[in-house]
DNA sequence: GCGTGTGAACCTCTTCACAGCG
DNA sequence: CGCTGTGAAGAGGTTCACACGC
């Protein structure tokens, strides 16, 4: 596999293609065209072909792409063939909800464990997992060598959680915290920003009114 | 206010600036520079000035931007001066968690109500709100004229939920569902895609390994 | 004939660097 | 003098349209 530098937008789309392919597989389809993938993902077929051709020639002219093969190739590119463990930091409502709802339909991620610093919560169950004390994070991260951490702590504690994770060796974080977090360059932090999504929706809603 | 066509990325950043400004206001700061906003949001100061200059000349050369004024202006642009009501469809773990955790620190959004189609759940409390039967959605949407709906239903029911919302007149939707949804052109649908975020994180994590 | 892979044109967003104003 | 606002240059991503292979 040749390392190719590539935009995040393209990676996001690969993730979407993978999702479509899993669904196509379930439906029993063995061949899929760029047009079908495009319609399912809400983009143009040229964009799909461009994305895929960056990494290789996966398709067959005149027919399309083999569903199974393309999925394997994309998972290989994403590195999700054997997905890393995911841990949750913060057993509040959001953290527990994530744990309970699980990650079915994804590349095969599973929530490995959930942590909190509130002694009253330790040992209680979220779904099938017991909430663990936060000081056990570092040994968990050392055991699995690669871990993605989801930060779902209450407002204001996000930075503390991040620093604890980074110290323990974690370098991939998905934060539900409202505040922007500071992290070293070698640590990738992504955000789920419900309030920004609401702002974007409000903006487009209000803009439409003005136009009409 | 002149209507300006503008990219979604710029709107997202305006949302971030608004968040920084609210924090600056709480800290009691009255003036802020593009550089400070930039550092807080992890981008360049030129980008901040560019974003803001699209809509007007909000700053003072030599000093910076008045925190209060800039916040008012940005909220005016976003349309969040009086934010629309937000409703939640689906009182599963995610829906309830959102309702319970609320929207503090945002432009002032509040979750107005939560709906489910499971008779066993109707009337039970999520935080301070009772879960309402799904057929009451249309009257709620008619009462408030503008509503953003958050779809947090179980896998496979997302499209049904969307259609019900669209029929009731809702045109702004934030979906936590895994599957991509089809909607009419005049309806804006956005997604919270935890599984795609995990894929992006996995990709960058695995890529780093290869480089080292 | 059909659908992929891709050069080339196009378009959009970002960065640079500096004039101009307080 | 400091910081904004912005023309101009640059970088990056998308779309077009068609040659090529099945």
Coordinates of C-alpha atoms (C1' of nucleotides) in Angstrom, one line a residue:
Chain A
X1 CA 0.0 0.0 0.0
X2 CA 1.4 3.3 -1.1
X3 CA 0.9 6.2 1.4
X4 CA -1.0 8.9 -0.4
X5 CA -1.6 12.3 1.1
X6 CA -5.3 13.0 0.9
X7 CA -7.8 15.4 2.2
X8 CA -10.1 14.8 5.2
X9 CA -13.1 15.4 3.0
X10 CA -12.1 12.5 0.8
X11 CA -11.6 10.3 3.9
X12 CA -15.1 11.2 5.2
X13 CA -16.5 10.2 1.8
X14 CA -14.6 6.9 1.9
X15 CA -16.3 6.3 5.2
X16 CA -19.7 6.9 3.6
X17 CA -18.9 4.6 0.7
X18 CA -18.0 1.9 3.2
X19 CA -21.3 2.3 4.9
X20 CA -23.2 2.1 1.6
X21 CA -21.2 -1.0 0.6
X22 CA -22.1 -2.7 3.9
X23 CA -25.8 -2.0 3.2
X24 CA -25.4 -3.2 -0.4
X25 CA -23.8 -6.4 0.8
X26 CA -26.7 -7.0 3.2
X27 CA -29.1 -6.5 0.3
X28 CA -27.1 -9.2 -1.5
X29 CA -25.7 -7.0 -4.3
X30 CA -22.4 -8.0 -5.7
X31 CA -21.7 -5.2 -8.1
X32 CA -22.2 -1.5 -7.6
X33 CA -21.6 1.5 -9.9
X34 CA -20.2 4.9 -9.1
X35 CA -23.6 6.3 -9.9
X36 CA -25.3 4.2 -7.3
X37 CA -22.8 5.0 -4.6
X38 CA -23.1 8.7 -5.6
X39 CA -26.9 8.7 -5.3
X40 CA -26.7 7.0 -1.9
X41 CA -24.2 9.5 -0.6
X42 CA -25.7 12.6 -2.2
X43 CA -22.8 13.5 -4.4
X44 CA -21.8 13.2 -8.0
X45 CA -20.6 10.0 -9.7
X46 CA -17.4 11.8 -10.9
X47 CA -16.5 12.6 -7.3
X48 CA -16.9 9.0 -6.3
X49 CA -14.7 7.8 -9.2
X50 CA -12.1 10.5 -8.4
X51 CA -12.0 9.5 -4.7
X52 CA -11.5 5.8 -5.5
X53 CA -9.0 6.3 -8.3
X54 CA -6.7 8.1 -6.0
X55 CA -5.9 4.8 -4.3
X56 CA -6.0 2.4 -7.2
X57 CA -8.1 1.0 -10.0
X58 CA -10.8 -0.9 -8.2
X59 CA -13.5 -0.9 -10.8
X60 CA -14.2 -2.7 -14.1
X61 CA -15.1 -0.5 -17.1
X62 CA -18.5 -1.3 -18.4
X63 CA -19.7 -2.9 -15.2
X64 CA -18.7 -1.1 -12.0
X65 CA -17.2 -2.2 -8.7
X66 CA -17.3 -5.5 -6.9
X67 CA -19.0 -4.8 -3.6
X68 CA -16.9 -7.1 -1.5
X69 CA -13.6 -6.2 -3.0
X70 CA -14.2 -2.5 -2.9
X71 CA -15.3 -2.7 0.7
X72 CA -12.1 -4.6 1.6
X73 CA -10.0 -2.0 -0.2
X74 CA -11.7 0.9 1.4
X75 CA -11.4 -0.6 4.9
X76 CA -7.8 -1.2 4.1
X77 CA -7.3 2.4 3.2
X78 CA -9.1 3.7 6.3
X79 CA -7.3 1.2 8.5
X80 CA -10.6 -0.2 9.8
X81 CA -10.0 -3.8 8.9
X82 CA -9.4 -4.4 12.5
X83 CA -10.8 -1.3 14.2
X84 CA -9.2 0.1 17.3
X85 CA -10.9 -0.1 20.7
X86 CA -13.0 2.8 21.8
X87 CA -13.3 4.0 25.3
X88 CA -15.6 6.5 26.8
X89 CA -14.6 9.1 29.4
X90 CA -17.5 10.4 31.4
X91 CA -20.5 8.3 32.4
X92 CA -23.0 11.1 32.3
X93 CA -26.1 11.0 30.2
X94 CA -24.3 11.3 26.9
X95 CA -21.5 8.8 27.7
X96 CA -23.9 6.2 28.9
X97 CA -26.2 6.7 26.0
X98 CA -23.4 6.2 23.6
X99 CA -22.4 3.0 25.4
X100 CA -25.9 1.7 25.4
X101 CA -26.7 2.5 21.8
X102 CA -23.5 0.9 20.7
X103 CA -21.9 1.0 17.3
X104 CA -23.8 -1.5 15.1
X105 CA -23.5 -0.9 11.4
X106 CA -20.0 0.6 11.7
X107 CA -16.7 -0.8 10.6
X108 CA -16.8 -3.0 13.7
X109 CA -15.9 -0.7 16.5
X110 CA -17.0 -1.5 20.0
X111 CA -17.0 0.5 23.1
X112 CA -14.5 -1.3 25.3
X113 CA -15.0 0.5 28.6
X114 CA -16.4 3.6 30.3
X115 CA -14.8 5.7 33.0
X116 CA -15.9 8.3 35.5
X117 CA -14.4 10.1 38.4
X118 CA -17.5 10.1 40.5
X119 CA -17.2 7.4 43.2
X120 CA -21.0 7.1 43.3
X121 CA -21.0 5.9 39.7
X122 CA -18.1 3.4 39.8
X123 CA -19.3 -0.1 39.4
X124 CA -22.8 0.8 38.2
X125 CA -23.7 -0.6 34.8
X126 CA -24.0 1.2 31.5
X127 CA -25.5 -1.4 29.2
X128 CA -23.3 -4.5 29.9
X129 CA -20.2 -2.7 31.1
X130 CA -19.5 -1.5 34.5
X131 CA -18.3 2.1 35.0
X132 CA -14.6 2.1 36.0
X133 CA -12.6 4.6 38.0
X134 CA -10.8 7.1 35.9
X135 CA -7.4 6.2 37.2
X136 CA -7.6 2.9 35.5
X137 CA -7.6 4.6 32.1
X138 CA -3.8 4.5 31.7
X139 CA -3.5 0.8 32.3
X140 CA -6.4 0.1 29.8
X141 CA -4.7 2.3 27.2
X142 CA -1.4 0.5 27.8
X143 CA -3.0 -2.9 27.4
X144 CA -4.7 -2.2 24.1
X145 CA -1.9 -0.3 22.3
X146 CA -4.3 1.7 20.1
X147 CA -7.3 3.4 21.5
X148 CA -9.8 6.0 20.4
X149 CA -11.2 7.9 23.4
X150 CA -14.6 9.6 23.4
X151 CA -14.7 12.6 25.8
X152 CA -18.2 13.0 27.2
X153 CA -17.6 14.8 30.5
X154 CA -19.5 17.7 31.9
X155 CA -18.8 21.2 30.7
X156 CA -15.5 22.6 31.8
X157 CA -13.7 19.2 32.5
X158 CA -12.9 18.5 28.9
X159 CA -9.3 19.8 29.0
X160 CA -8.6 17.8 32.1
X161 CA -9.9 14.6 30.5
X162 CA -7.8 15.3 27.4
X163 CA -4.6 15.7 29.4
X164 CA -5.1 12.6 31.3
X165 CA -5.7 10.7 28.1
X166 CA -2.7 12.2 26.3
X167 CA -0.5 11.4 29.3
X168 CA -1.7 7.8 29.2
X169 CA -0.6 7.6 25.5
X170 CA -3.9 8.1 23.7
X171 CA -3.5 10.1 20.4
X172 CA -7.0 10.0 18.9
X173 CA -9.9 11.8 20.6
X174 CA -13.5 12.5 19.8
X175 CA -14.9 15.2 22.0
X176 CA -18.5 16.0 22.8
X177 CA -17.4 18.8 25.0
X178 CA -18.5 22.3 24.1
X179 CA -15.2 24.0 24.6
X180 CA -12.3 23.8 22.1
X181 CA -9.5 21.7 23.6
X182 CA -5.7 22.2 23.3
X183 CA -3.7 19.1 22.5
X184 CA -0.2 18.3 21.3
X185 CA 0.4 18.2 17.5
X186 CA 0.7 14.4 17.4
X187 CA -2.8 14.0 19.0
X188 CA -5.8 14.2 16.7
X189 CA -8.9 15.7 18.2
X190 CA -12.2 15.8 16.5
X191 CA -15.5 17.3 17.8
X192 CA -19.1 16.6 17.7
X193 CA -20.6 20.1 17.9
X194 CA -24.3 19.9 18.3
X195 CA -24.6 23.6 19.0
X196 CA -22.7 24.5 15.8
X197 CA -24.9 22.2 13.8
X198 CA -27.9 24.0 15.2
X199 CA -26.4 27.4 14.3
X200 CA -25.8 26.2 10.8
X201 CA -29.4 25.0 10.5
X202 CA -30.7 28.2 12.0
X203 CA -28.7 30.3 9.6
X204 CA -30.0 28.4 6.5
X205 CA -33.5 28.4 7.8
X206 CA -33.5 32.2 8.4
X207 CA -31.7 32.9 5.1
X208 CA -34.5 31.1 3.2
X209 CA -37.1 33.3 4.8
X210 CA -35.3 36.4 3.6
X211 CA -35.0 35.1 0.1
X212 CA -38.7 34.3 -0.1
Chain B
X1 CA -28.8 43.5 6.4
X2 CA -27.7 42.5 3.0
X3 CA -28.0 38.9 2.1
X4 CA -24.6 37.5 1.2
X5 CA -24.0 34.1 -0.2
X6 CA -21.4 32.4 1.9
X7 CA -19.8 29.0 2.4
X8 CA -20.9 26.6 5.1
X9 CA -17.3 26.5 6.5
X10 CA -17.5 30.2 7.1
X11 CA -20.8 29.8 8.9
X12 CA -19.3 27.1 11.1
X13 CA -16.5 29.4 12.0
X14 CA -18.9 32.2 12.9
X15 CA -20.5 29.8 15.3
X16 CA -17.1 29.2 16.8
X17 CA -16.4 32.9 17.1
X18 CA -19.7 33.4 18.8
X19 CA -18.8 30.7 21.3
X20 CA -15.4 32.4 22.0
X21 CA -17.1 35.7 22.4
X22 CA -19.6 34.4 24.9
X23 CA -16.6 33.1 26.9
X24 CA -14.7 36.3 26.6
X25 CA -17.8 38.2 27.8
X26 CA -18.0 36.0 30.8
X27 CA -14.3 36.7 31.5
X28 CA -15.2 40.3 31.4
X29 CA -13.2 41.2 28.3
X30 CA -14.6 44.1 26.3
X31 CA -12.1 44.1 23.3
X32 CA -10.8 41.1 21.4
X33 CA -8.4 40.9 18.4
X34 CA -8.6 38.7 15.4
X35 CA -5.4 37.0 16.7
X36 CA -7.1 36.0 20.0
X37 CA -10.2 34.7 18.2
X38 CA -7.9 32.8 15.9
X39 CA -5.9 31.2 18.6
X40 CA -9.0 30.2 20.5
X41 CA -10.5 28.6 17.4
X42 CA -7.3 27.1 16.1
X43 CA -7.1 29.0 12.8
X44 CA -5.2 32.0 11.3
X45 CA -6.0 35.6 12.2
X46 CA -6.3 36.4 8.5
X47 CA -9.1 33.8 8.2
X48 CA -10.9 35.5 11.1
X49 CA -10.6 38.9 9.6
X50 CA -11.7 37.6 6.2
X51 CA -14.7 35.9 7.6
X52 CA -15.8 39.0 9.5
X53 CA -15.1 41.4 6.7
X54 CA -17.5 39.6 4.4
X55 CA -20.4 41.0 6.4
X56 CA -19.2 44.4 7.4
X57 CA -16.5 46.4 9.1
X58 CA -17.0 45.4 12.7
X59 CA -13.5 46.1 13.9
X60 CA -11.4 49.2 14.8
X61 CA -8.0 49.4 13.3
X62 CA -5.3 49.5 15.9
X63 CA -7.4 48.0 18.7
X64 CA -9.6 45.1 17.6
X65 CA -13.3 44.2 17.9
X66 CA -15.7 45.1 20.7
X67 CA -16.8 41.8 22.2
X68 CA -20.4 42.8 22.8
X69 CA -21.0 44.4 19.4
X70 CA -19.3 41.6 17.5
X71 CA -21.3 39.0 19.3
X72 CA -24.6 40.8 18.5
X73 CA -23.5 41.2 14.9
X74 CA -22.6 37.5 14.5
X75 CA -25.8 36.3 16.1
X76 CA -27.6 38.6 13.8
X77 CA -25.9 37.0 10.8
X78 CA -26.5 33.5 12.1
X79 CA -30.1 34.3 12.9
X80 CA -29.6 33.1 16.5
X81 CA -30.6 36.3 18.2
X82 CA -33.9 34.6 19.0
X83 CA -33.1 30.9 18.4
X84 CA -35.7 28.5 17.1
X85 CA -37.2 25.8 19.3
X86 CA -35.6 22.4 19.1
X87 CA -37.6 19.2 19.4
X88 CA -36.3 15.6 19.7
X89 CA -37.8 12.7 17.9
X90 CA -37.0 9.4 19.6
X91 CA -36.8 9.0 23.3
X92 CA -34.2 6.2 23.3
X93 CA -30.9 6.6 25.1
X94 CA -29.5 9.2 22.8
X95 CA -32.6 11.3 22.6
X96 CA -33.1 11.3 26.4
X97 CA -29.4 12.0 27.0
X98 CA -29.6 15.1 24.7
X99 CA -32.7 16.3 26.5
X100 CA -31.1 15.8 29.9
X101 CA -27.8 17.4 29.1
X102 CA -29.4 20.4 27.6
X103 CA -27.9 23.2 25.5
X104 CA -26.2 25.5 28.0
X105 CA -23.5 27.6 26.5
X106 CA -25.1 27.8 23.1
X107 CA -26.8 30.7 21.5
X108 CA -29.8 30.1 23.8
X109 CA -31.4 27.0 22.2
X110 CA -33.6 24.9 24.4
X111 CA -35.1 21.5 23.8
X112 CA -38.8 22.2 23.7
X113 CA -40.2 18.7 23.6
X114 CA -39.4 15.0 23.0
X115 CA -41.5 12.4 21.2
X116 CA -41.6 8.7 20.8
X117 CA -44.0 6.2 19.2
X118 CA -43.6 3.6 22.0
X119 CA -46.8 3.7 24.1
X120 CA -44.8 2.4 27.1
X121 CA -42.6 5.5 27.0
X122 CA -45.3 8.2 26.6
X123 CA -45.7 10.3 29.7
X124 CA -42.4 9.2 31.3
X125 CA -40.0 12.0 32.1
X126 CA -36.7 12.9 30.3
X127 CA -35.3 15.5 32.6
X128 CA -38.2 17.9 33.2
X129 CA -40.1 17.1 30.0
X130 CA -42.6 14.3 29.5
X131 CA -42.3 12.2 26.5
X132 CA -45.1 12.9 24.1
X133 CA -46.8 10.7 21.5
X134 CA -45.4 11.1 18.0
X135 CA -48.7 12.2 16.5
X136 CA -48.5 15.4 18.4
X137 CA -45.5 16.5 16.5
X138 CA -47.5 18.2 13.8
X139 CA -49.4 20.4 16.1
X140 CA -46.2 21.4 18.0
X141 CA -44.5 22.3 14.7
X142 CA -47.6 24.3 13.7
X143 CA -47.6 26.2 17.0
X144 CA -44.0 27.3 17.0
X145 CA -43.7 28.3 13.4
X146 CA -40.0 27.5 13.2
X147 CA -38.5 24.3 14.6
X148 CA -35.3 22.4 14.3
X149 CA -35.9 18.7 14.8
X150 CA -33.3 16.3 16.1
X151 CA -33.8 12.7 14.9
X152 CA -32.6 10.2 17.4
X153 CA -34.6 7.1 16.6
X154 CA -33.4 3.6 16.4
X155 CA -31.6 2.3 13.3
X156 CA -33.9 2.0 10.3
X157 CA -36.6 4.4 11.4
X158 CA -34.8 7.6 10.4
X159 CA -36.5 8.0 7.1
X160 CA -39.9 7.5 8.5
X161 CA -39.2 10.1 11.2
X162 CA -38.0 12.5 8.6
X163 CA -41.0 12.1 6.4
X164 CA -43.3 12.7 9.3
X165 CA -41.4 15.9 10.2
X166 CA -41.4 17.2 6.6
X167 CA -45.1 16.6 6.3
X168 CA -45.6 18.6 9.5
X169 CA -43.7 21.5 7.9
X170 CA -40.3 21.1 9.5
X171 CA -37.4 22.1 7.2
X172 CA -34.4 21.8 9.4
X173 CA -33.2 18.5 10.7
X174 CA -30.2 17.2 12.6
X175 CA -29.9 13.4 12.4
X176 CA -28.1 11.0 14.6
X177 CA -29.2 8.1 12.5
X178 CA -26.6 6.1 10.8
X179 CA -28.3 5.9 7.4
X180 CA -28.3 8.8 4.9
X181 CA -31.8 10.3 4.6
X182 CA -33.6 11.5 1.5
X183 CA -35.3 14.8 1.9
X184 CA -36.9 17.5 -0.4
X185 CA -34.6 20.2 -1.5
X186 CA -36.1 22.9 0.7
X187 CA -35.3 20.8 3.8
X188 CA -31.9 21.1 5.3
X189 CA -30.6 17.9 6.8
X190 CA -27.4 17.7 8.8
X191 CA -25.8 14.6 10.4
X192 CA -23.9 13.8 13.5
X193 CA -21.8 10.9 12.3
X194 CA -20.0 9.3 15.2
X195 CA -18.9 6.3 13.1
X196 CA -17.4 8.5 10.3
X197 CA -15.5 10.5 13.0
X198 CA -14.1 7.2 14.3
X199 CA -13.1 6.2 10.8
X200 CA -11.3 9.5 10.3
X201 CA -9.5 9.1 13.6
X202 CA -8.6 5.5 12.8
X203 CA -7.2 6.6 9.4
X204 CA -5.0 9.3 10.8
X205 CA -3.8 7.1 13.6
X206 CA -2.9 4.3 11.3
X207 CA -1.3 6.7 8.8
X208 CA 1.0 8.1 11.4
X209 CA 2.2 4.6 12.2
X210 CA 3.2 4.1 8.6
X211 CA 5.0 7.3 8.5
X212 CA 7.1 6.6 11.6
Chain C
dG1 C1' -22.9 0.2 -25.3
dC2 C1' -21.7 1.1 -20.7
dG3 C1' -19.1 2.7 -16.8
dT4 C1' -14.4 3.7 -15.2
dG5 C1' -10.3 6.6 -14.9
dT6 C1' -8.4 11.1 -15.7
dG7 C1' -6.5 15.5 -18.1
dA8 C1' -8.1 20.0 -18.1
dA9 C1' -11.0 23.7 -16.9
dC10 C1' -13.2 25.7 -13.4
dC11 C1' -14.4 27.3 -9.0
dT12 C1' -13.9 28.0 -4.1
dC13 C1' -11.4 28.8 -0.1
dT14 C1' -7.0 30.1 2.2
dT15 C1' -2.8 32.6 2.8
dC16 C1' 0.2 36.4 2.1
dA17 C1' 1.4 41.0 2.6
dC18 C1' 0.5 45.6 2.9
dA19 C1' -2.2 49.9 2.5
dG20 C1' -4.9 52.6 5.5
dC21 C1' -7.1 54.1 9.6
dG22 C1' -7.6 54.9 14.6
Chain D
dC1 C1' 2.5 52.0 16.2
dG2 C1' -1.0 48.2 16.1
dC3 C1' -4.6 45.9 14.0
dT4 C1' -8.1 45.8 10.6
dG5 C1' -9.7 45.1 5.8
dT6 C1' -8.5 43.4 1.3
dG7 C1' -6.3 42.9 -3.5
dA8 C1' -3.6 39.5 -5.3
dA9 C1' -1.5 35.1 -5.4
dG10 C1' -1.7 30.4 -4.3
dA11 C1' -3.6 25.9 -3.0
dG12 C1' -7.0 22.6 -3.1
dG13 C1' -11.2 20.5 -4.4
dT14 C1' -14.9 19.7 -7.8
dT15 C1' -16.9 19.2 -12.3
dC16 C1' -16.7 18.4 -17.2
dA17 C1' -16.1 15.5 -20.9
dC18 C1' -14.0 12.0 -23.2
dA19 C1' -10.6 8.3 -24.2
dC20 C1' -10.2 3.7 -23.0
dG21 C1' -11.2 -1.1 -21.7
dC22 C1' -14.7 -4.6 -20.7

